[in-house]
Structures are given as C-alpha cells and as structure tokens.
Coordinates of C-alpha atoms in Angstrom, one line a residue:
X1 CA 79.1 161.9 87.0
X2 CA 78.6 159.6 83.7
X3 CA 78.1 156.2 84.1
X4 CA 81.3 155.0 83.3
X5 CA 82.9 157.5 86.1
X6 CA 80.1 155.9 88.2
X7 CA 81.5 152.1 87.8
X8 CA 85.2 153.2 88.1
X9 CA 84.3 154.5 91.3
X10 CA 82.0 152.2 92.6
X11 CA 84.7 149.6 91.7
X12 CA 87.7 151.7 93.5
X13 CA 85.1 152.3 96.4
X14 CA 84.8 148.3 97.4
X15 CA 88.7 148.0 96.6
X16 CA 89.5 150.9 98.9
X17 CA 86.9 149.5 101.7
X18 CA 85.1 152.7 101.8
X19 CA 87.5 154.1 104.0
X20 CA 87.5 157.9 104.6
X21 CA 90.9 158.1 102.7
X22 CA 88.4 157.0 99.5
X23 CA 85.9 159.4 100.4
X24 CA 88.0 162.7 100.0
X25 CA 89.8 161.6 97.1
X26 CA 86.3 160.7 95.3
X27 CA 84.6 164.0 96.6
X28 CA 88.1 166.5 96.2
X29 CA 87.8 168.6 93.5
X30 CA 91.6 169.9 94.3
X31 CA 93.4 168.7 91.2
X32 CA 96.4 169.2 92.9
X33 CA 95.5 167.2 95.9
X34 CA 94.6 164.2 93.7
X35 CA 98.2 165.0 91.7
X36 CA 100.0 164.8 95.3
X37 CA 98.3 161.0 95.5
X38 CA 100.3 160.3 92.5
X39 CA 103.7 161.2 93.4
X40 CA 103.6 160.8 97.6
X41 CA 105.2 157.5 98.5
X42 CA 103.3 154.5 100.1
X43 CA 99.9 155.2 98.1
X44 CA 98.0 152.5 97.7
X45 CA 97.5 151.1 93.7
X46 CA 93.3 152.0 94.5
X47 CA 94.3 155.3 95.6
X48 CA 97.0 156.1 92.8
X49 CA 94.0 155.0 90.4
X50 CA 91.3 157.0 91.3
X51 CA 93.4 159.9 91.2
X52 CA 94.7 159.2 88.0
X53 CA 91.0 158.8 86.4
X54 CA 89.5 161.3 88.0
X55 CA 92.6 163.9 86.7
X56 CA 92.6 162.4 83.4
X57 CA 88.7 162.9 82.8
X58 CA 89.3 166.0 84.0
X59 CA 91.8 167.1 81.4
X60 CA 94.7 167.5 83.6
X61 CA 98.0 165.9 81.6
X62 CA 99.6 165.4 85.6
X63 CA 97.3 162.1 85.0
X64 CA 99.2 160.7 81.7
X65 CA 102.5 158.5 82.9
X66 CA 100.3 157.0 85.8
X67 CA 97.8 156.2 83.2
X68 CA 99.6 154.8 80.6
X69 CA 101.2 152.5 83.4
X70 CA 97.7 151.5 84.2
X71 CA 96.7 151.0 80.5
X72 CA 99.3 147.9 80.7
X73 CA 98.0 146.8 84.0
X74 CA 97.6 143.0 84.6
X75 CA 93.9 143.6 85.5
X76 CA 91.6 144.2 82.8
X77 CA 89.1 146.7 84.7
X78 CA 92.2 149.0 85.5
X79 CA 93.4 148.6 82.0
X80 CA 90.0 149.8 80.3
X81 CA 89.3 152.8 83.2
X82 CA 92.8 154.3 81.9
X83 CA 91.9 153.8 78.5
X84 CA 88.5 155.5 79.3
X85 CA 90.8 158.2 80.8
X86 CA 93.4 158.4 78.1
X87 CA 90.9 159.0 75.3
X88 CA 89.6 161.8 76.9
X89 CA 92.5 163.2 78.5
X90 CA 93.6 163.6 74.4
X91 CA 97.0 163.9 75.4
X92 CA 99.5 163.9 72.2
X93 CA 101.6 161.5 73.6
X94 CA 99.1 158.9 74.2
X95 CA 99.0 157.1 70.6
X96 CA 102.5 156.5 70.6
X97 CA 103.2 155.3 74.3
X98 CA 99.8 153.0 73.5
X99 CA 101.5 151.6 70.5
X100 CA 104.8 151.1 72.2
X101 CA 102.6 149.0 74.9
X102 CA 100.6 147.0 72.0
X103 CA 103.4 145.7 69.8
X104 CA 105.8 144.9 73.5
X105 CA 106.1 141.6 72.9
X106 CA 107.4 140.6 76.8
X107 CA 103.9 142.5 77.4
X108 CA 101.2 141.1 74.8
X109 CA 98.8 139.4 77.4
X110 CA 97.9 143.2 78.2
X111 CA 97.7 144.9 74.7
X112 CA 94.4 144.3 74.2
X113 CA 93.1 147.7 75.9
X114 CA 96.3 150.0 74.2
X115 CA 94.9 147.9 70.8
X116 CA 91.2 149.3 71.6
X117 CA 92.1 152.6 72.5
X118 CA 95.1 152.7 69.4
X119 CA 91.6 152.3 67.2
X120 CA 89.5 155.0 68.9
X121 CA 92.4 157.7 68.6
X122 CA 92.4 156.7 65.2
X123 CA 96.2 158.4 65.3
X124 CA 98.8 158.4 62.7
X125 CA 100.6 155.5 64.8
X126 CA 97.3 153.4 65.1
X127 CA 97.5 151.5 61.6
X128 CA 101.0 150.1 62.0
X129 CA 101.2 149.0 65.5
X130 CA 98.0 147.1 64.8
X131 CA 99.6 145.8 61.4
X132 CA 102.8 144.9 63.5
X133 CA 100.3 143.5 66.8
X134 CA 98.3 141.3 64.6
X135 CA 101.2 139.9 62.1
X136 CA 102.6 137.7 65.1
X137 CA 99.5 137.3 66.8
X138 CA 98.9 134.7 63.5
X139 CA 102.2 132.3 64.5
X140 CA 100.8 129.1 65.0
X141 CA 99.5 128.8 68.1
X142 CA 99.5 131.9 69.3
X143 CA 97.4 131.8 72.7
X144 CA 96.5 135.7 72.3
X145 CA 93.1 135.3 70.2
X146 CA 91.7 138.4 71.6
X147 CA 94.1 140.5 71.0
X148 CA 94.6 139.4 67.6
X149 CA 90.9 139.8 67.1
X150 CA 91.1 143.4 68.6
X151 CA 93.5 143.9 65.8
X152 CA 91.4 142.7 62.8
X153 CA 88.6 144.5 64.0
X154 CA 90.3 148.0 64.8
X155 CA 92.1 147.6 61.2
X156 CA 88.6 147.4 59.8
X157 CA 87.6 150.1 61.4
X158 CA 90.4 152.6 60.3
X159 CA 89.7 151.4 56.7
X160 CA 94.2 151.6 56.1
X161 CA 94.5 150.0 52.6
X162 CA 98.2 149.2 54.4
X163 CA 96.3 146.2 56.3
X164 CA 95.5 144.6 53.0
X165 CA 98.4 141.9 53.4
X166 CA 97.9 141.1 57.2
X167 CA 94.2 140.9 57.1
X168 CA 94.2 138.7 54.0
X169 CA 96.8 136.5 56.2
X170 CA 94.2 136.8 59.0
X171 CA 91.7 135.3 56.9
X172 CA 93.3 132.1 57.0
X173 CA 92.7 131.6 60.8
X174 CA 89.3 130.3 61.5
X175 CA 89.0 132.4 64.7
X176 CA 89.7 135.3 62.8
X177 CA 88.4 135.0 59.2
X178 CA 84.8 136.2 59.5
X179 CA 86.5 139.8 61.1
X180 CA 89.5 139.5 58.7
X181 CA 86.9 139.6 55.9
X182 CA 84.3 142.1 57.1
X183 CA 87.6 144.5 57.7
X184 CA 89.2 143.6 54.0
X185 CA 85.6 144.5 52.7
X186 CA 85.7 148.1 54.2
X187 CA 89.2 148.7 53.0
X188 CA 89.2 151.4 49.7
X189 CA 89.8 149.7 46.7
X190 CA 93.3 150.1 45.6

C-alpha cells in the first residue's frame, strides 16, 4: 500500500472507529464485495468511501459515480481521496463529469479538487472549464480565492494559448497576479 492509500485509510479507520465492519472492507480483496458496499442500502458515508477508493485504485470503473459524488463532497479530505482515485481509475468519463462539477455554479465552494484533478488529466475538457471557472471567480468580491487560484495555476500548467484573455484579466487581482503572470509567461507565443 502507497502512502497515499495509507492516509486514506488511516483516516477512514478513526471515522469508522476501527470497528470489524472497517476491518474486512480494508483487508477484502473481493472487488465485488466492496461493489455490494456501494449499492446495499444503509452504508455508512466511511464505508461507501473506502470502498469507492479502494475499487477505483484498483481500476475497477464500479467505483466512478460514487467517486465523482465524492469529488464534490463538502469535506475536503474526501474530495481529494476521490480525486486521488479518479486519476487513476482513468475512466473516460471522468474529465467531463469533473468539469461539469467545476464550472456548477450552486456548487463552487467544492470545485477546487475537480479544478486540480481537470489539470492533471490534462483532457480535452480541462482548458475551458478552467477558462469558464476562473472568468467569474474574478467578479468583485468573489469569496472563492482558491479556487480561482487553482484555476490560474492549472491554466499555466496546460500552456492553452485560449487562457490568454482570462489570465491577463487575472492579472489585475492582486491575489492572483503573480500566478496569472507566471502562467501568461508559459503560454506559446501566438
């Protein structure tokens, strides 16, 4: 087990109490025992979790829906476990159901995981949900600085000569200008 697996689970493990129901789902290696946690009714969130990760790590698209519902979690841990998960999972739906979560506007105070993980898959629908993320997150304002900044930095990183006219925009904030800069800088020349 990574590291990252071994947080998760440590985390899950003092959620869950340690109780023996923990214990066989975080030593199973029955994918479709840990599937059965995700559709039997009454599971508890800890134990609908764990067996989302532990699927999705281990390639198994049964983990996906209960993921991406845990990649707009209100709790940031959860959030950035099913991001962990979805990147590896490398499911093809995952870039576009992560930009549907990052540009919801009734859902921004949780984009900032789908924003880190649109970056990483580096997918065709990456660029313009961070174009479309970022261009309200500069409103006057706006109380979602970290997302925004997510945004700025994730454009930088996927180099899109498209993010030319929201990163110079960005430039103007003085939370964001240093990023918005450093990201115009590695944008090709056009």
């Amino acid at each position: 087990m990574d590291e990252e697996s071994r947080t998760v689970t440590e985390r899950i493990r003092k959620e869950a109490g340690g109780t023996p129901a923990f214990e066989q789902l975080a030593a199973t290696s029955d994918g479709d025992e840990l599937a059965e946690v995700l559709t039997a009714p009454g599971q508890p969130l800890w134990a609908r979790e764990l067996a989302a990760y532990r699927l999705g790590v281990a390639g198994d698209p049964r983990a996906f829906e209960a993921l991406v519902l845990l990649l707009n979690h209100r709790d940031p841990e959860r959030c950035a476990a099913a991001a962990q998960a979805l990147a590896i999972l490398g499911d093809p739906r995952t870039a576009r159901a992560a930009a549907a979560l990052a540009t919801n506007e009734l859902r921004v105070a949780y984009a900032l995981y789908p924003v880190r993980l649109l970056t990483q898959l580096r997918a065709p629908e990456s660029a313009p949900a961070l174009i479309t993320t970022l261009g309200r997150r500069l409103a006057p304002h706006d109380p979602y600085r970290k997302v925004a900044l997510a945004c700025v930095e994730g454009l930088g990183s996927l180099a899109d000569p498209s993010a030319r006219e929201v990163l110079t925009r960005a430039s103007a904030h003085p939370r964001l200008a240093m990023a918005a800069a450093a990201a115009l800088a590695r944008l090709p020349e056009s």
